[in-house]
Amino acid sequence: MKSLNKSSCLGIVATPVILFSILFGSGDNPTPTPSPTATSAPSVQPTLEPTIEPTIKPKKRGEALRALAKLPIKGRSPKTGYSREMFASDWDYSNGCDTRNRILRRDLASYQYRSGSSCIIETGVLEDPFTGQVIAFQRGIRTSLDVQIDHVVSLSDAWQKGAQQLPAYDRFMIYNDPLNLLAVWGPANSQKSDSDAASWLPPNKSFRCSFVARQIAVKVKYELWVTQAEHDTMARVLASCPKKGLPN
């Protein structure tokens, strides 16, 4: 068999193409072969970082926001060595009355003393700041637990954020200072436990600004610090009440 040279091969290939062009014509605008439809990838929305510092002009910031801006931001210290007794073994007793009864007298909407006493609160009514509920208080082995005295900055939280370096007297004051104490509904106090603002805020949203401002006031007074998450939560709360002051 004779081998085909290169020009013969080209001729054989070209002949059908020429015949097709003569019969059907190439046309001026050949229809392009449609490209396969590409499946568009889902658009990814950028993740927006939450606004931490409220965008409020410094002159319009209240005392609480200004104080928050000055609090040191650090991580928690270990809880090693913590116990309530590192602060106090019991309520302070001075001027003929203990701290618990003085706080009840301050925070209850109405109250009655025990017969023959000018200190011990026997009954009363609490408008609970944590939940907004009205709680009837009756002194008794079980019923007294319905109204408890909360350390607004919990002792454990204070210990891990600077209090373990404080003198014993300052820790005693954190335990008994009315600035750090509130009469509240017992179950809500148990729910709060030793949480900071990053972990727990009062269910009663109308009280959150006052709650956070009081925590800031305590931390300023006793030179305690906040964590970054705690700071950010406080800032977000105060953004809704930028002119909030600090309690005395």
CSV table of C-alpha atoms in Angstrom, one decimal:
chain,number,residue,atom,x,y,z
A,1,MET,CA,0.0,0.0,0.0
A,2,LYS,CA,1.2,3.4,-0.9
A,3,SER,CA,1.6,5.9,2.0
A,4,LEU,CA,-0.3,9.2,1.7
A,5,ASN,CA,1.8,12.3,1.6
A,6,LYS,CA,1.0,15.4,3.7
A,7,SER,CA,-0.8,17.3,0.9
A,8,SER,CA,-3.0,14.3,0.1
A,9,CYS,CA,-4.2,14.1,3.7
A,10,LEU,CA,-5.1,17.8,3.7
A,11,GLY,CA,-7.1,17.4,0.5
A,12,ILE,CA,-9.1,14.6,1.9
A,13,VAL,CA,-10.0,16.5,5.1
A,14,ALA,CA,-10.7,19.8,3.2
A,15,THR,CA,-13.2,18.3,0.6
A,16,PRO,CA,-16.1,17.7,3.0
A,17,VAL,CA,-15.7,21.2,4.5
A,18,ILE,CA,-15.8,22.8,1.0
A,19,LEU,CA,-18.9,20.8,0.0
A,20,PHE,CA,-20.7,21.8,3.3
A,21,SER,CA,-20.0,25.5,2.7
A,22,ILE,CA,-21.3,25.3,-0.9
A,23,LEU,CA,-24.5,23.6,0.1
A,24,PHE,CA,-25.4,25.6,3.2
A,25,GLY,CA,-23.2,28.6,3.2
A,26,SER,CA,-21.2,29.8,6.1
A,27,GLY,CA,-23.3,32.9,6.8
A,28,ASP,CA,-22.0,36.3,7.8
A,29,ASN,CA,-22.8,35.8,11.5
A,30,PRO,CA,-22.5,32.3,12.6
A,31,THR,CA,-24.4,31.4,15.7
A,32,PRO,CA,-21.9,31.1,18.5
A,33,THR,CA,-21.9,27.9,20.5
A,34,PRO,CA,-23.6,28.8,23.8
A,35,SER,CA,-21.2,28.6,26.7
A,36,PRO,CA,-22.4,26.5,29.6
A,37,THR,CA,-24.2,28.6,32.2
A,38,ALA,CA,-21.9,29.1,35.2
A,39,THR,CA,-23.4,28.5,38.6
A,40,SER,CA,-22.8,31.7,40.5
A,41,ALA,CA,-21.3,31.1,43.9
A,42,PRO,CA,-23.5,32.4,46.7
A,43,SER,CA,-22.5,35.9,47.7
A,44,VAL,CA,-20.8,36.1,51.1
A,45,GLN,CA,-21.8,39.0,53.2
A,46,PRO,CA,-19.0,40.5,55.1
A,47,THR,CA,-19.2,39.9,58.9
A,48,LEU,CA,-19.6,43.2,60.6
A,49,GLU,CA,-17.8,43.6,63.9
A,50,PRO,CA,-20.1,44.9,66.6
A,51,THR,CA,-19.7,48.5,67.6
A,52,ILE,CA,-18.1,48.3,71.0
A,53,GLU,CA,-17.7,51.9,72.0
A,54,PRO,CA,-20.9,53.9,71.6
A,55,THR,CA,-20.4,56.6,69.0
A,56,ILE,CA,-21.2,59.4,71.4
A,57,LYS,CA,-19.2,62.6,71.5
A,58,PRO,CA,-17.1,62.8,74.7
A,59,LYS,CA,-18.9,66.0,75.9
A,60,LYS,CA,-22.2,64.2,75.8
A,61,ARG,CA,-21.0,61.1,77.7
A,62,GLY,CA,-22.3,60.8,81.2
A,63,GLU,CA,-20.2,59.9,84.3
A,64,ALA,CA,-20.7,56.2,83.9
A,65,LEU,CA,-19.3,56.1,80.3
A,66,ARG,CA,-16.4,58.3,81.3
A,67,ALA,CA,-15.6,56.0,84.2
A,68,LEU,CA,-15.9,52.9,82.1
A,69,ALA,CA,-13.4,54.3,79.7
A,70,LYS,CA,-10.8,54.6,82.5
A,71,LEU,CA,-11.2,51.1,83.9
A,72,PRO,CA,-8.3,48.8,83.2
A,73,ILE,CA,-9.1,45.9,80.9
A,74,LYS,CA,-7.4,42.6,81.8
A,75,GLY,CA,-8.0,38.9,81.9
A,76,ARG,CA,-9.3,37.1,85.0
A,77,SER,CA,-6.9,36.1,87.6
A,78,PRO,CA,-7.1,32.5,89.0
A,79,LYS,CA,-9.7,31.9,91.6
A,80,THR,CA,-7.1,30.2,93.8
A,81,GLY,CA,-7.5,31.0,97.5
A,82,TYR,CA,-11.0,32.4,97.1
A,83,SER,CA,-13.6,32.1,99.8
A,84,ARG,CA,-16.3,34.5,101.2
A,85,GLU,CA,-14.4,34.6,104.4
A,86,MET,CA,-11.5,36.3,102.6
A,87,PHE,CA,-13.9,39.3,102.6
A,88,ALA,CA,-16.0,38.9,105.8
A,89,SER,CA,-17.4,36.2,107.9
A,90,ASP,CA,-20.7,38.0,108.4
A,91,TRP,CA,-22.5,41.4,108.0
A,92,ASP,CA,-21.0,44.4,109.7
A,93,TYR,CA,-22.8,45.4,112.8
A,94,SER,CA,-22.6,49.1,113.7
A,95,ASN,CA,-24.8,51.8,115.2
A,96,GLY,CA,-27.0,49.2,116.7
A,97,CYS,CA,-27.9,47.4,113.4
A,98,ASP,CA,-26.5,45.0,110.9
A,99,THR,CA,-25.8,45.7,107.2
A,100,ARG,CA,-28.6,43.4,105.9
A,101,ASN,CA,-31.3,45.1,107.8
A,102,ARG,CA,-30.0,48.5,106.9
A,103,ILE,CA,-30.2,47.6,103.2
A,104,LEU,CA,-33.7,46.2,103.6
A,105,ARG,CA,-34.7,49.5,105.2
A,106,ARG,CA,-33.2,51.4,102.3
A,107,ASP,CA,-34.6,49.2,99.4
A,108,LEU,CA,-38.0,48.0,100.6
A,109,ALA,CA,-40.9,50.1,99.4
A,110,SER,CA,-42.6,49.6,102.8
A,111,TYR,CA,-41.6,47.8,105.9
A,112,GLN,CA,-42.4,47.1,109.5
A,113,TYR,CA,-39.9,46.6,112.4
A,114,ARG,CA,-40.1,43.6,114.7
A,115,SER,CA,-41.9,44.6,117.8
A,116,GLY,CA,-39.6,46.3,120.3
A,117,SER,CA,-36.8,46.7,117.6
A,118,SER,CA,-35.6,49.7,115.7
A,119,CYS,CA,-33.4,47.5,113.4
A,120,ILE,CA,-34.9,44.2,112.5
A,121,ILE,CA,-37.3,44.3,109.6
A,122,GLU,CA,-40.1,41.9,110.1
A,123,THR,CA,-42.2,42.3,107.0
A,124,GLY,CA,-42.2,44.5,103.9
A,125,VAL,CA,-42.7,44.9,100.2
A,126,LEU,CA,-39.9,44.8,97.6
A,127,GLU,CA,-40.2,46.1,94.1
A,128,ASP,CA,-37.5,43.8,92.8
A,129,PRO,CA,-35.1,45.7,90.5
A,130,PHE,CA,-33.9,42.6,88.7
A,131,THR,CA,-37.3,41.3,87.5
A,132,GLY,CA,-39.7,44.2,88.1
A,133,GLN,CA,-41.9,41.9,90.3
A,134,VAL,CA,-43.4,42.9,93.6
A,135,ILE,CA,-42.3,40.6,96.3
A,136,ALA,CA,-43.8,40.3,99.8
A,137,PHE,CA,-41.2,39.9,102.5
A,138,GLN,CA,-41.8,37.9,105.6
A,139,ARG,CA,-39.0,37.2,108.0
A,140,GLY,CA,-38.7,33.5,108.7
A,141,ILE,CA,-36.4,30.5,108.4
A,142,ARG,CA,-37.6,29.8,104.8
A,143,THR,CA,-39.4,33.0,103.8
A,144,SER,CA,-36.5,35.3,104.4
A,145,LEU,CA,-34.8,33.7,101.4
A,146,ASP,CA,-37.4,35.3,99.1
A,147,VAL,CA,-35.5,38.6,99.6
A,148,GLN,CA,-31.8,38.4,99.5
A,149,ILE,CA,-29.0,41.0,99.6
A,150,ASP,CA,-27.0,40.8,96.4
A,151,HIS,CA,-23.3,41.8,96.0
A,152,VAL,CA,-23.7,43.7,92.7
A,153,VAL,CA,-20.0,43.0,91.9
A,154,SER,CA,-19.9,39.4,93.2
A,155,LEU,CA,-17.2,38.6,95.7
A,156,SER,CA,-15.8,35.9,93.4
A,157,ASP,CA,-15.6,38.3,90.5
A,158,ALA,CA,-14.0,41.0,92.6
A,159,TRP,CA,-11.4,38.4,93.8
A,160,GLN,CA,-10.4,37.5,90.3
A,161,LYS,CA,-10.2,41.1,89.2
A,162,GLY,CA,-8.0,42.8,91.7
A,163,ALA,CA,-9.5,42.3,95.2
A,164,GLN,CA,-7.0,39.5,96.2
A,165,GLN,CA,-4.3,42.2,96.2
A,166,LEU,CA,-6.3,44.6,98.4
A,167,PRO,CA,-5.8,45.0,102.1
A,168,ALA,CA,-8.2,43.0,104.3
A,169,TYR,CA,-10.1,46.1,105.3
A,170,ASP,CA,-10.9,47.0,101.7
A,171,ARG,CA,-12.2,43.5,101.1
A,172,PHE,CA,-14.4,43.8,104.2
A,173,MET,CA,-15.8,47.0,102.8
A,174,ILE,CA,-16.6,45.4,99.4
A,175,TYR,CA,-18.6,42.9,101.4
A,176,ASN,CA,-20.5,45.5,103.4
A,177,ASP,CA,-20.5,48.7,101.3
A,178,PRO,CA,-24.1,49.8,100.5
A,179,LEU,CA,-22.8,50.8,97.1
A,180,ASN,CA,-22.2,47.2,96.3
A,181,LEU,CA,-25.5,45.9,97.8
A,182,LEU,CA,-29.1,45.6,96.6
A,183,ALA,CA,-32.1,43.8,98.1
A,184,VAL,CA,-33.4,41.6,95.3
A,185,TRP,CA,-35.7,38.6,94.7
A,186,GLY,CA,-33.9,35.4,95.9
A,187,PRO,CA,-34.3,33.2,92.8
A,188,ALA,CA,-33.0,36.1,90.5
A,189,ASN,CA,-30.0,36.5,92.8
A,190,SER,CA,-29.3,32.8,92.6
A,191,GLN,CA,-29.4,32.9,88.8
A,192,LYS,CA,-26.9,35.8,88.8
A,193,SER,CA,-24.6,34.0,91.2
A,194,ASP,CA,-21.0,35.2,90.6
A,195,SER,CA,-21.5,36.3,87.0
A,196,ASP,CA,-20.2,39.6,85.6
A,197,ALA,CA,-22.1,41.8,83.1
A,198,ALA,CA,-20.8,39.8,80.2
A,199,SER,CA,-22.5,36.6,81.5
A,200,TRP,CA,-25.6,38.0,83.1
A,201,LEU,CA,-27.8,41.1,83.0
A,202,PRO,CA,-31.1,41.7,84.8
A,203,PRO,CA,-34.2,40.4,83.0
A,204,ASN,CA,-35.7,43.8,83.7
A,205,LYS,CA,-34.2,45.7,80.8
A,206,SER,CA,-35.2,49.1,82.3
A,207,PHE,CA,-32.8,48.4,85.2
A,208,ARG,CA,-29.8,47.4,83.1
A,209,CYS,CA,-28.3,50.9,82.9
A,210,SER,CA,-28.5,51.4,86.6
A,211,PHE,CA,-27.1,47.9,87.3
A,212,VAL,CA,-24.1,48.4,85.0
A,213,ALA,CA,-23.5,51.9,86.4
A,214,ARG,CA,-23.4,50.5,89.9
A,215,GLN,CA,-20.9,47.8,88.9
A,216,ILE,CA,-18.7,50.4,87.3
A,217,ALA,CA,-18.9,52.6,90.5
A,218,VAL,CA,-17.8,49.7,92.7
A,219,LYS,CA,-14.9,48.8,90.4
A,220,VAL,CA,-13.8,52.4,90.2
A,221,LYS,CA,-14.0,52.8,94.0
A,222,TYR,CA,-12.0,49.7,94.8
A,223,GLU,CA,-9.7,49.8,91.8
A,224,LEU,CA,-10.9,46.6,90.2
A,225,TRP,CA,-10.6,45.8,86.5
A,226,VAL,CA,-12.9,44.5,83.8
A,227,THR,CA,-12.4,41.9,81.1
A,228,GLN,CA,-12.8,42.9,77.5
A,229,ALA,CA,-16.1,41.1,77.1
A,230,GLU,CA,-17.4,42.7,80.3
A,231,HIS,CA,-16.3,46.1,79.1
A,232,ASP,CA,-18.0,45.6,75.7
A,233,THR,CA,-21.3,44.6,77.3
A,234,MET,CA,-21.2,47.6,79.6
A,235,ALA,CA,-20.6,49.9,76.7
A,236,ARG,CA,-23.5,48.5,74.7
A,237,VAL,CA,-25.8,48.8,77.7
A,238,LEU,CA,-24.8,52.4,78.3
A,239,ALA,CA,-25.2,53.3,74.7
A,240,SER,CA,-28.9,53.4,75.4
A,241,CYS,CA,-28.5,55.8,78.3
A,242,PRO,CA,-25.3,57.7,77.4
A,243,LYS,CA,-25.8,60.4,80.1
A,244,LYS,CA,-26.1,57.9,82.9
A,245,GLY,CA,-24.4,59.0,86.1
A,246,LEU,CA,-22.8,56.9,88.9
A,247,PRO,CA,-24.6,56.1,92.1
A,248,ASN,CA,-23.1,57.3,95.3
